[in-house]
Amino acid sequence: MSERHLTELKKIYQRWCERAVEDKEVADELAAMENDSQAQRDVFGQELSFGTGGLRGILGAGTNRMNLYTVAHASQGLANYIRKKQGSAKMAVCYDSRIKSRLFAETAAGVFAANGLEVFLYPELAPTPCLSFAVRYLGCAAGVMVTASHNPANYNGYKVYQADGGQITGETAAAILKEIRAADLFDDVKRLSYADGCSAGRIHPVGDEVTAAFLKEVKAQSLAKDAELDKNISIVYSPLNGTGRKPVLQVLRECGYSSVTVVKEQEEPDGRFPTCQSPNPEIRGAMECGISYAERCRADLLLATDPDCDRVGIAVPDETGAYVLLSGNETGVLLLDYICGQRIRQGRMPADALCIKTIVTTELAKQVAARYGVRCLDVLTGFKYIGEQIGRLEKAGRTDSFLFGLEESCGYLSGSYVRDKDGVGASLLICEMCAWYRGQKISLWERLQQLYEEYGYCLNTQHSFIFEESAGFERMKALMAGLRNGETIFKQAPPVIACADYEKGRDGLPASDVLKYVLEGGSSVVIRPSGTEPKLKAYISVCGADRAAAAETERRIAGDLETYMASKLKP
């Protein structure tokens, strides 16, 4: 790092020491790094990246951290963008259980109010899909959800939604970022306190009628009659110390599921997430506490939602009674099969039915959809692209065509009432699916094995490779360029028969830094760098005659990836 850059960092640091006095924790952290140049580089060396996912980062002082100043700065840029686009407008703001989420939500609301916008703030923490719903229901120009999803406790984030209830797209994110960069973080940010905003009539609580309307839409997604369901199934539920407790338990209770045991250690909102390192229902560590409850209750189903309740993870007993954590792909395929089957049985399948999945989600979904005469559309990674497709159906007057959206990371949506994955709605459908199969005298595990017998076994795994040095992003960029120039990864794996490059867009999808290798025998590997951290992700999808054959193929593919990446991770 050049001396000039070091001098610039020192000036930025001194300015923060002088101006960032409102938050005592930030001020104390700044004082503690007075003689620590490395700490100053870490927090001031760059600004938090703002993209289609908004902001996400570690809590703390500095431009590269989540704090009330970076949140206010982003909110000012968003307010400027909204005002230039359509003058005065409404905004919706929501928050989860994370550390400082309420503070950040009130800060954002105060900035919006100071800029003449009318703000609707949830009076208590609520799930991300509730924010998506409120934006549409209240006719807002945009919305903000304060959450870092399932990241560890020291993270928080700021997700921006557009008027259709979906996350912002790349073009909109770029336009908002331009406004953020044009505003000085201290001098150009207009602020009102939350109390003053309420007194001035610019900040209003989101009313109970909005939540009631949301839950009504969730319950409308039910696909079975009570007589077909065994609602006495035993359910264990964990909100993982997040926002799902009230809405999930309410909708299950109102739909007649009375045998629900809540994981007490994970019931109350707690941004420290004391029972697990990361509150991610995709990983067993977050589910262990719930699994112990399920074992004691001999539950038919363990259900867990992540802190902002847009993802759902489940575990079910196998033929031996041991609880198995199903992958997002497996749960998604079970739901797709259930939804399609019920639609057919009830004569409610539209002629142009469509399910939508991301390109890293299992190809088994396409096979299941095809069996029912349903078209399956691939979109880029991220549920916002599924929401975008639903929006296009709405403009064409074809929202009834949408059956189901799924992504491998435990995200699902049935219905078009929101434009993001919904853990509340998915929880209800999963319980209903379990109850329906119980009425047919089979378990979810048994139904999954039936699907594998019919279509062949599918194994999907994800591998991450961290480029920890300061030049990590540049090294990943060079790696992707090398692959595009013909560098070979696979030697022990089945031969590559095709490589799809999405860098300039293809198959009707926008440009994205993604490579998809199709291997002989029906396997595939998708490689993409993270947009927010120096991490490269590889998604392996393998189809085999049985579990052992698929596992062996996956082992060879993963081995080739590990060998190749190891050579690139060396300094």
Coordinates of C-alpha atoms in Angstrom, one line a residue:
M1 CA 0.0 0.0 0.0
S2 CA 1.4 3.4 -1.0
E3 CA 2.3 6.1 1.5
R4 CA -0.3 8.4 -0.1
H5 CA -2.9 5.7 0.5
L6 CA -1.9 5.4 4.1
T7 CA -2.1 9.2 4.5
E8 CA -5.6 9.2 3.0
L9 CA -6.7 6.4 5.3
K10 CA -5.4 8.4 8.3
K11 CA -7.4 11.4 7.3
I12 CA -10.6 9.3 6.9
Y13 CA -9.9 7.7 10.3
Q14 CA -9.4 11.1 12.0
R15 CA -12.6 12.4 10.4
W16 CA -14.6 9.5 11.8
C17 CA -13.1 10.0 15.2
E18 CA -14.4 13.6 15.1
R19 CA -17.8 12.9 13.6
A20 CA -18.8 9.4 14.5
V21 CA -19.7 10.2 18.1
E22 CA -23.4 9.2 18.2
D23 CA -22.8 5.5 18.6
K24 CA -20.6 4.9 21.7
E25 CA -19.5 1.4 20.6
V26 CA -18.3 2.8 17.3
A27 CA -16.5 5.6 19.0
D28 CA -14.8 3.2 21.5
E29 CA -13.7 1.0 18.6
L30 CA -12.2 3.9 16.8
A31 CA -10.3 5.0 19.9
A32 CA -9.0 1.5 20.4
M33 CA -7.4 1.4 16.9
E34 CA -5.6 4.8 17.2
N35 CA -2.1 3.2 17.0
D36 CA -3.2 0.1 15.0
S37 CA -2.6 0.9 11.3
Q38 CA -3.6 -2.6 10.3
A39 CA -7.0 -2.3 12.0
Q40 CA -7.5 1.0 10.3
R41 CA -6.7 -0.6 6.9
D42 CA -9.2 -3.3 7.6
V43 CA -12.1 -1.0 8.3
F44 CA -11.3 2.0 6.1
G45 CA -9.4 0.4 3.2
Q46 CA -12.6 0.1 1.2
E47 CA -16.3 0.7 1.4
L48 CA -18.9 -2.0 1.9
S49 CA -19.9 -3.4 -1.5
F50 CA -23.5 -2.3 -2.6
G51 CA -25.1 -4.6 -5.1
T52 CA -28.3 -6.5 -5.9
G53 CA -28.2 -7.8 -2.3
G54 CA -27.7 -4.4 -0.9
L55 CA -25.2 -4.2 1.9
R56 CA -23.8 -7.1 4.1
G57 CA -20.8 -7.0 6.4
I58 CA -19.3 -7.4 9.8
L59 CA -20.6 -5.1 12.5
G60 CA -18.2 -2.4 13.6
A61 CA -16.7 1.0 13.0
G62 CA -15.5 2.1 9.5
T63 CA -16.6 2.3 5.9
N64 CA -16.1 -1.4 5.5
R65 CA -18.4 -2.3 8.3
M66 CA -22.1 -2.3 9.1
N67 CA -22.9 0.6 11.5
L68 CA -25.5 3.3 11.7
Y69 CA -23.3 5.7 9.6
T70 CA -22.9 3.3 6.6
V71 CA -26.6 2.4 7.0
A72 CA -27.6 6.1 7.0
H73 CA -25.3 6.8 4.0
A74 CA -26.9 4.0 2.0
S75 CA -30.3 5.2 2.9
Q76 CA -29.5 8.7 1.7
G77 CA -28.4 7.3 -1.6
L78 CA -31.6 5.3 -1.9
A79 CA -33.7 8.3 -0.9
N80 CA -32.0 10.4 -3.6
Y81 CA -32.7 7.7 -6.2
I82 CA -36.4 7.4 -5.2
R83 CA -36.9 11.2 -5.2
K84 CA -35.3 11.7 -8.5
K85 CA -37.3 8.9 -10.0
Q86 CA -40.8 9.7 -8.8
G87 CA -40.7 12.6 -6.4
S88 CA -42.4 11.8 -3.0
A89 CA -43.1 8.2 -2.3
K90 CA -43.8 5.5 0.3
M91 CA -41.1 3.3 1.8
A92 CA -41.4 0.1 3.9
V93 CA -38.8 -0.9 6.5
C94 CA -38.5 -4.2 8.4
Y95 CA -35.8 -5.9 10.5
D96 CA -34.9 -9.2 12.0
S97 CA -33.4 -10.3 15.4
R98 CA -29.8 -9.5 14.6
I99 CA -27.6 -7.3 16.8
K100 CA -28.5 -3.6 16.0
S101 CA -31.2 -4.5 13.5
R102 CA -33.8 -2.3 15.2
L103 CA -31.3 0.6 15.4
F104 CA -30.5 0.3 11.7
A105 CA -34.1 0.1 10.8
E106 CA -35.0 3.2 12.8
T107 CA -31.9 5.0 11.3
A108 CA -33.0 4.1 7.8
A109 CA -36.6 5.2 8.5
G110 CA -35.3 8.5 9.9
V111 CA -33.2 9.3 6.8
F112 CA -36.1 8.5 4.5
A113 CA -38.5 10.7 6.6
A114 CA -35.9 13.5 6.6
N115 CA -36.0 13.3 2.8
G116 CA -39.7 13.8 2.6
L117 CA -40.6 10.1 2.1
E118 CA -43.5 8.5 3.9
V119 CA -42.2 5.5 5.9
F120 CA -44.0 2.4 7.1
L121 CA -41.9 0.6 9.7
Y122 CA -42.8 -2.8 11.2
P123 CA -43.4 -2.2 15.0
E124 CA -41.6 -5.5 15.8
L125 CA -39.2 -7.8 14.0
A126 CA -40.8 -9.7 11.1
P127 CA -39.7 -12.1 8.3
T128 CA -38.2 -10.9 5.0
P129 CA -41.3 -12.2 3.0
C130 CA -43.4 -9.8 5.1
L131 CA -41.3 -6.9 3.9
S132 CA -41.7 -8.0 0.3
F133 CA -45.5 -8.4 0.8
A134 CA -45.8 -4.9 2.5
V135 CA -44.0 -3.2 -0.3
R136 CA -46.7 -4.4 -2.7
Y137 CA -49.7 -4.2 -0.3
L138 CA -48.9 -0.6 0.7
G139 CA -47.9 0.6 -2.8
C140 CA -44.4 1.5 -1.8
A141 CA -41.7 2.7 -4.2
A142 CA -39.1 0.5 -2.3
G143 CA -38.5 -1.3 0.9
V144 CA -35.5 -2.2 3.1
M145 CA -35.0 -5.3 5.1
V146 CA -32.3 -5.2 7.8
T147 CA -30.9 -8.7 7.9
A148 CA -27.8 -10.8 7.2
S149 CA -29.9 -13.9 6.6
H150 CA -28.1 -16.9 8.0
N151 CA -24.6 -15.4 8.4
P152 CA -22.8 -15.6 11.8
A153 CA -23.8 -13.3 14.6
N154 CA -21.2 -10.6 13.9
Y155 CA -22.8 -9.8 10.6
N156 CA -25.7 -7.6 9.6
G157 CA -27.1 -6.4 6.3
Y158 CA -29.4 -4.1 4.4
K159 CA -31.4 -5.6 1.6
V160 CA -33.3 -3.3 -0.9
Y161 CA -36.5 -4.2 -2.6
Q162 CA -38.2 -2.5 -5.5
A163 CA -41.8 -1.6 -6.0
D164 CA -42.8 -5.1 -7.3
G165 CA -41.7 -6.6 -4.0
G166 CA -38.5 -8.2 -5.5
Q167 CA -34.9 -7.5 -4.7
I168 CA -33.3 -4.8 -6.8
T169 CA -31.7 -5.8 -10.1
G170 CA -28.2 -5.0 -11.3
E171 CA -29.2 -1.9 -13.2
T172 CA -31.1 -0.5 -10.2
A173 CA -28.3 -1.3 -7.8
A174 CA -25.8 0.5 -10.0
A175 CA -28.0 3.6 -10.1
I176 CA -28.5 3.6 -6.3
L177 CA -24.7 3.1 -5.8
K178 CA -24.1 6.1 -8.0
E179 CA -26.3 8.2 -5.6
I180 CA -24.5 6.8 -2.5
R181 CA -21.1 7.7 -3.9
A182 CA -22.3 11.2 -4.8
A183 CA -23.3 11.9 -1.2
D184 CA -20.8 12.6 1.6
L185 CA -21.2 10.1 4.4
F186 CA -21.5 12.8 7.1
D187 CA -22.3 16.1 5.5
D188 CA -24.9 15.1 2.9
V189 CA -27.0 12.7 5.0
K190 CA -30.3 14.1 6.2
R191 CA -31.4 12.7 9.6
L192 CA -34.5 12.7 11.8
S193 CA -34.7 10.7 14.9
Y194 CA -37.2 7.9 15.0
A195 CA -39.3 9.7 17.6
D196 CA -39.3 13.0 15.6
G197 CA -40.2 11.2 12.5
C198 CA -43.2 9.7 14.2
S199 CA -44.2 13.0 15.8
A200 CA -44.0 14.7 12.4
G201 CA -46.4 12.1 10.9
R202 CA -43.7 10.8 8.5
I203 CA -43.1 7.4 10.1
H204 CA -46.0 5.0 10.7
P205 CA -46.2 1.5 12.1
V206 CA -47.1 -1.2 9.6
G207 CA -50.6 -2.2 10.7
D208 CA -51.8 -5.6 11.9
E209 CA -54.0 -5.8 8.8
V210 CA -50.9 -6.1 6.6
T211 CA -49.7 -9.2 8.5
A212 CA -53.2 -10.6 8.5
A213 CA -53.4 -10.2 4.7
F214 CA -50.0 -11.8 4.3
L215 CA -51.0 -14.9 6.4
K216 CA -54.3 -15.1 4.5
E217 CA -52.3 -15.4 1.2
V218 CA -50.0 -18.0 2.8
K219 CA -52.9 -20.2 3.9
A220 CA -54.5 -19.8 0.4
Q221 CA -51.6 -21.9 -1.0
S222 CA -52.9 -25.0 0.7
L223 CA -53.5 -27.8 -1.7
A224 CA -55.4 -30.5 0.3
K225 CA -58.7 -30.9 2.1
D226 CA -58.7 -31.6 5.8
A227 CA -60.1 -35.1 5.2
E228 CA -57.0 -36.0 3.2
L229 CA -54.5 -34.9 5.9
D230 CA -53.4 -36.5 9.1
K231 CA -52.8 -33.3 11.1
N232 CA -51.8 -35.3 14.2
I233 CA -48.3 -35.5 12.8
S234 CA -45.7 -34.6 15.4
I235 CA -43.7 -31.5 14.4
V236 CA -40.7 -30.0 16.1
Y237 CA -40.1 -26.3 15.0
S238 CA -37.2 -24.0 15.6
P239 CA -37.1 -20.3 14.5
L240 CA -33.3 -20.4 15.2
N241 CA -33.7 -17.3 17.5
G242 CA -35.1 -15.3 14.6
T243 CA -38.3 -13.9 13.2
G244 CA -40.3 -17.0 12.3
R245 CA -41.8 -17.9 15.7
K246 CA -45.0 -15.8 15.6
P247 CA -46.0 -16.2 12.0
V248 CA -45.1 -19.8 11.5
L249 CA -46.7 -21.0 14.8
Q250 CA -49.8 -18.8 14.1
V251 CA -50.3 -20.2 10.6
L252 CA -49.8 -23.8 11.7
R253 CA -52.2 -23.4 14.6
E254 CA -54.8 -21.8 12.4
C255 CA -54.5 -24.6 9.9
G256 CA -55.0 -27.2 12.5
Y257 CA -51.6 -28.6 13.3
S258 CA -51.8 -28.9 17.1
S259 CA -48.8 -31.2 17.8
V260 CA -46.0 -28.7 17.5
T261 CA -43.1 -28.7 19.9
V262 CA -40.9 -25.6 19.8
V263 CA -37.1 -25.8 20.5
K264 CA -37.0 -23.7 23.6
E265 CA -33.3 -22.8 23.3
Q266 CA -33.9 -21.3 19.9
E267 CA -37.4 -19.9 20.4
E268 CA -36.9 -16.3 21.5
P269 CA -35.3 -13.7 19.2
D270 CA -31.6 -13.4 20.0
G271 CA -29.0 -12.0 17.6
R272 CA -26.2 -13.8 19.4
F273 CA -27.5 -17.1 18.2
P274 CA -26.0 -18.8 21.3
T275 CA -26.7 -22.4 20.2
C276 CA -24.9 -22.5 16.9
Q277 CA -22.0 -20.9 15.1
S278 CA -24.1 -20.0 12.1
P279 CA -28.0 -20.0 12.1
N280 CA -28.2 -21.7 8.8
P281 CA -30.8 -24.5 8.5
E282 CA -28.8 -26.0 5.6
I283 CA -26.1 -27.2 8.0
R284 CA -26.4 -29.9 10.7
G285 CA -24.7 -27.7 13.4
A286 CA -27.7 -25.3 13.4
M287 CA -30.1 -28.3 13.4
E288 CA -28.5 -30.4 16.2
C289 CA -30.6 -28.9 19.0
G290 CA -33.8 -29.5 17.0
I291 CA -32.7 -33.0 16.1
S292 CA -32.3 -33.8 19.8
Y293 CA -35.9 -32.6 20.4
A294 CA -37.1 -34.7 17.4
E295 CA -35.5 -37.8 18.8
R296 CA -37.1 -37.3 22.2
C297 CA -40.5 -36.6 20.7
R298 CA -40.2 -39.2 17.9
A299 CA -41.3 -36.4 15.6
D300 CA -42.4 -37.0 12.0
L301 CA -40.8 -33.7 11.0
L302 CA -38.2 -31.2 12.2
L303 CA -38.7 -27.8 10.7
A304 CA -36.3 -24.8 11.1
T305 CA -36.4 -21.3 9.6
D306 CA -33.4 -19.0 9.4
P307 CA -33.3 -15.7 11.3
D308 CA -35.2 -13.7 8.6
C309 CA -37.5 -16.7 7.9
D310 CA -37.1 -16.8 4.2
R311 CA -35.3 -20.3 4.2
V312 CA -36.5 -23.6 5.6
G313 CA -34.5 -26.6 6.5
I314 CA -36.0 -30.0 7.5
A315 CA -35.0 -33.3 9.0
V316 CA -37.0 -36.5 8.8
P317 CA -36.6 -40.1 10.2
D318 CA -35.2 -42.6 7.8
E319 CA -36.1 -46.3 7.7
T320 CA -34.0 -46.9 10.8
G321 CA -35.5 -44.0 12.7
A322 CA -32.4 -41.9 12.5
Y323 CA -33.0 -38.3 11.6
V324 CA -31.6 -37.2 8.3
L325 CA -31.2 -33.6 7.3
L326 CA -32.6 -33.2 3.8
S327 CA -30.8 -30.9 1.4
G328 CA -32.6 -27.9 -0.1
N329 CA -32.6 -29.8 -3.4
E330 CA -34.4 -32.8 -1.9
T331 CA -37.0 -30.7 0.0
G332 CA -37.6 -28.6 -3.2
V333 CA -38.1 -31.7 -5.4
L334 CA -40.5 -33.2 -2.8
L335 CA -42.5 -30.0 -2.7
L336 CA -42.5 -29.7 -6.5
D337 CA -43.7 -33.3 -6.9
Y338 CA -46.4 -32.8 -4.2
I339 CA -47.7 -29.5 -5.7
C340 CA -47.9 -30.9 -9.2
G341 CA -49.5 -34.1 -8.0
Q342 CA -52.2 -32.3 -6.0
R343 CA -52.9 -29.9 -8.9
I344 CA -53.4 -32.8 -11.3
R345 CA -55.6 -34.7 -8.8
Q346 CA -57.8 -31.6 -8.3
G347 CA -57.9 -30.6 -11.9
R348 CA -56.2 -27.3 -11.1
M349 CA -53.1 -27.6 -13.3
P350 CA -52.9 -24.6 -15.7
A351 CA -52.3 -25.4 -19.4
D352 CA -49.1 -23.4 -19.4
A353 CA -47.8 -24.3 -15.9
L354 CA -44.3 -23.2 -15.0
C355 CA -41.8 -23.9 -12.2
I356 CA -38.6 -21.8 -11.9
K357 CA -35.3 -22.8 -10.5
T358 CA -31.8 -21.5 -10.4
I359 CA -29.1 -23.0 -12.6
V360 CA -27.3 -24.5 -9.5
T361 CA -30.4 -26.3 -8.3
T362 CA -30.8 -30.0 -9.0
E363 CA -31.7 -31.1 -12.6
L364 CA -34.0 -33.7 -11.0
A365 CA -36.6 -30.8 -10.7
K366 CA -36.7 -30.7 -14.5
Q367 CA -37.4 -34.4 -14.7
V368 CA -40.2 -34.2 -12.1
A369 CA -41.7 -31.2 -13.8
A370 CA -41.6 -32.9 -17.2
R371 CA -43.5 -35.9 -15.9
Y372 CA -46.4 -33.6 -15.0
G373 CA -46.3 -31.6 -18.2
V374 CA -44.8 -28.6 -16.4
R375 CA -42.2 -26.4 -18.0
C376 CA -39.1 -25.8 -15.9
L377 CA -37.2 -22.5 -16.4
D378 CA -33.6 -21.9 -15.3
V379 CA -32.5 -18.5 -14.0
L380 CA -29.3 -17.2 -12.5
T381 CA -28.3 -17.9 -8.9
G382 CA -30.4 -15.8 -6.5
F383 CA -34.1 -15.8 -5.8
K384 CA -34.4 -12.3 -7.1
Y385 CA -34.2 -13.8 -10.6
I386 CA -37.2 -16.1 -9.8
G387 CA -39.1 -13.0 -8.5
E388 CA -38.2 -11.2 -11.7
Q389 CA -39.7 -14.0 -13.8
I390 CA -42.9 -13.9 -11.7
G391 CA -43.1 -10.1 -12.4
R392 CA -42.9 -10.8 -16.1
L393 CA -45.8 -13.3 -15.8
E394 CA -47.8 -10.7 -14.0
K395 CA -47.3 -8.1 -16.7
A396 CA -48.4 -10.7 -19.2
G397 CA -51.5 -11.5 -17.1
R398 CA -50.2 -15.0 -16.5
T399 CA -49.4 -15.2 -12.8
D400 CA -51.7 -18.3 -12.5
S401 CA -49.1 -20.2 -14.6
F402 CA -46.5 -20.0 -11.8
L403 CA -46.6 -23.1 -9.7
F404 CA -43.4 -23.1 -7.7
G405 CA -39.9 -21.5 -7.4
L406 CA -37.0 -23.3 -5.8
E407 CA -33.3 -22.8 -5.1
E408 CA -30.8 -25.3 -3.6
S409 CA -30.2 -23.2 -0.5
C410 CA -33.5 -24.0 1.1
G411 CA -35.5 -21.3 -0.6
Y412 CA -39.0 -21.9 -1.9
L413 CA -42.1 -20.0 -3.0
S414 CA -45.6 -21.2 -4.0
G415 CA -47.8 -18.3 -5.2
S416 CA -47.1 -14.8 -6.4
Y417 CA -48.1 -12.9 -3.3
V418 CA -44.5 -12.1 -2.6
R419 CA -41.4 -11.9 -4.9
D420 CA -38.9 -13.6 -2.7
K421 CA -38.6 -17.0 -1.0
D422 CA -41.0 -17.4 1.9
G423 CA -40.2 -19.5 4.9
V424 CA -43.6 -19.1 6.4
G425 CA -45.5 -20.4 3.3
A426 CA -42.9 -23.1 2.8
S427 CA -43.3 -24.3 6.4
L428 CA -47.0 -24.7 6.0
L429 CA -46.7 -26.6 2.7
I430 CA -44.0 -28.9 4.1
C431 CA -46.2 -29.7 7.1
E432 CA -49.2 -30.2 4.8
M433 CA -47.1 -32.5 2.5
C434 CA -46.0 -34.6 5.5
A435 CA -49.6 -34.8 6.7
W436 CA -50.9 -35.8 3.3
Y437 CA -48.3 -38.6 2.8
R438 CA -49.0 -39.7 6.4
G439 CA -52.6 -40.1 5.3
Q440 CA -51.3 -42.3 2.4
K441 CA -49.5 -44.4 5.0
I442 CA -46.0 -43.3 3.8
S443 CA -43.3 -40.9 5.2
L444 CA -41.5 -38.1 3.5
W445 CA -38.4 -40.2 3.6
E446 CA -40.2 -43.1 1.8
R447 CA -41.6 -40.7 -0.8
L448 CA -38.1 -39.3 -1.5
Q449 CA -36.8 -42.9 -2.0
Q450 CA -39.6 -43.5 -4.4
L451 CA -38.6 -40.5 -6.4
Y452 CA -35.0 -41.7 -6.6
E453 CA -36.2 -45.1 -7.7
E454 CA -38.2 -43.5 -10.5
Y455 CA -35.7 -40.9 -11.7
G456 CA -32.4 -42.2 -10.5
Y457 CA -30.3 -40.9 -7.5
C458 CA -29.2 -37.3 -7.6
L459 CA -26.4 -35.9 -5.4
N460 CA -25.8 -32.2 -5.2
T461 CA -22.9 -30.7 -3.2
Q462 CA -21.4 -27.2 -2.8
H463 CA -17.7 -26.4 -2.3
S464 CA -16.2 -23.1 -1.4
F465 CA -12.7 -21.9 -1.9
I466 CA -11.5 -18.8 0.0
F467 CA -9.0 -16.3 -1.4
E468 CA -8.1 -14.6 1.8
E469 CA -5.4 -12.1 0.7
S470 CA -6.2 -8.5 -0.2
A471 CA -5.9 -9.3 -3.8
G472 CA -8.4 -12.2 -3.5
F473 CA -10.9 -10.7 -5.9
E474 CA -8.3 -10.1 -8.6
R475 CA -7.0 -13.6 -8.2
M476 CA -10.5 -15.0 -8.7
K477 CA -10.9 -12.9 -11.7
A478 CA -7.7 -14.2 -13.2
L479 CA -8.8 -17.8 -12.4
M480 CA -12.1 -17.4 -14.2
A481 CA -10.2 -15.9 -17.2
G482 CA -7.9 -18.9 -17.3
L483 CA -10.8 -21.3 -17.3
R484 CA -12.4 -19.3 -20.2
N485 CA -9.1 -19.6 -22.0
G486 CA -9.2 -23.4 -21.8
E487 CA -7.4 -24.3 -18.6
T488 CA -8.4 -27.9 -17.6
I489 CA -9.9 -28.8 -14.3
F490 CA -11.2 -32.3 -14.8
K491 CA -8.9 -35.3 -15.2
Q492 CA -10.4 -38.1 -13.0
A493 CA -14.0 -36.9 -13.5
P494 CA -16.2 -37.9 -16.5
P495 CA -15.3 -36.1 -19.7
V496 CA -16.6 -32.6 -20.3
I497 CA -19.1 -32.6 -23.2
A498 CA -20.1 -28.9 -23.1
C499 CA -19.2 -25.6 -21.3
A500 CA -21.8 -22.8 -21.0
D501 CA -20.3 -19.4 -20.3
Y502 CA -22.8 -16.8 -19.0
E503 CA -20.3 -13.9 -19.0
K504 CA -22.1 -12.1 -21.8
G505 CA -25.5 -13.6 -21.1
R506 CA -27.1 -16.7 -22.7
D507 CA -30.3 -18.7 -22.8
G508 CA -32.2 -15.4 -22.2
L509 CA -30.4 -14.7 -18.9
P510 CA -28.5 -11.6 -18.1
A511 CA -24.7 -11.5 -18.1
S512 CA -23.1 -13.1 -15.1
D513 CA -19.6 -14.4 -14.2
V514 CA -20.6 -18.0 -14.3
L515 CA -19.3 -21.2 -16.0
K516 CA -21.3 -24.4 -16.2
Y517 CA -19.6 -27.6 -17.3
V518 CA -21.8 -30.5 -18.5
L519 CA -20.1 -33.8 -18.0
E520 CA -20.7 -37.2 -19.6
G521 CA -23.4 -39.2 -17.8
G522 CA -25.6 -36.2 -16.8
S523 CA -23.4 -34.6 -14.2
S524 CA -22.7 -30.8 -14.1
V525 CA -20.4 -28.3 -12.3
V526 CA -21.3 -24.6 -11.9
I527 CA -18.5 -22.3 -10.9
R528 CA -19.0 -18.7 -9.9
P529 CA -17.1 -16.1 -7.7
S530 CA -19.0 -14.5 -4.8
G531 CA -19.9 -10.9 -5.5
T532 CA -19.4 -9.8 -1.9
E533 CA -16.4 -11.7 -0.5
P534 CA -13.2 -13.4 -1.9
K535 CA -14.9 -16.8 -2.2
L536 CA -15.3 -19.0 -5.2
K537 CA -18.2 -21.4 -5.2
A538 CA -18.6 -24.7 -7.1
Y539 CA -21.9 -26.5 -7.3
I540 CA -21.7 -30.2 -8.3
S541 CA -24.7 -32.1 -9.5
V542 CA -24.4 -35.8 -10.1
C543 CA -27.0 -38.3 -11.4
G544 CA -26.3 -42.0 -10.8
A545 CA -28.0 -45.4 -10.7
D546 CA -27.9 -45.3 -6.9
R547 CA -26.4 -43.5 -4.0
A548 CA -23.0 -45.3 -4.1
A549 CA -22.5 -44.7 -7.8
A550 CA -23.4 -41.0 -7.5
A551 CA -21.1 -40.6 -4.5
E552 CA -18.2 -42.1 -6.3
T553 CA -18.6 -39.8 -9.3
E554 CA -19.0 -36.8 -7.0
R555 CA -15.8 -37.8 -5.2
R556 CA -13.8 -37.8 -8.5
I557 CA -15.2 -34.4 -9.6
A558 CA -14.6 -32.9 -6.2
G559 CA -11.1 -34.3 -6.1
D560 CA -10.3 -32.6 -9.4
L561 CA -11.7 -29.3 -8.2
E562 CA -9.7 -29.5 -4.9
T563 CA -6.4 -30.2 -6.9
Y564 CA -7.0 -27.4 -9.3
M565 CA -8.0 -24.8 -6.7
A566 CA -5.1 -25.8 -4.5
S567 CA -2.7 -24.8 -7.3
K568 CA -4.5 -21.4 -7.6
L569 CA -4.7 -20.7 -3.9
K570 CA -0.9 -20.8 -3.5
P571 CA 0.6 -17.3 -3.2

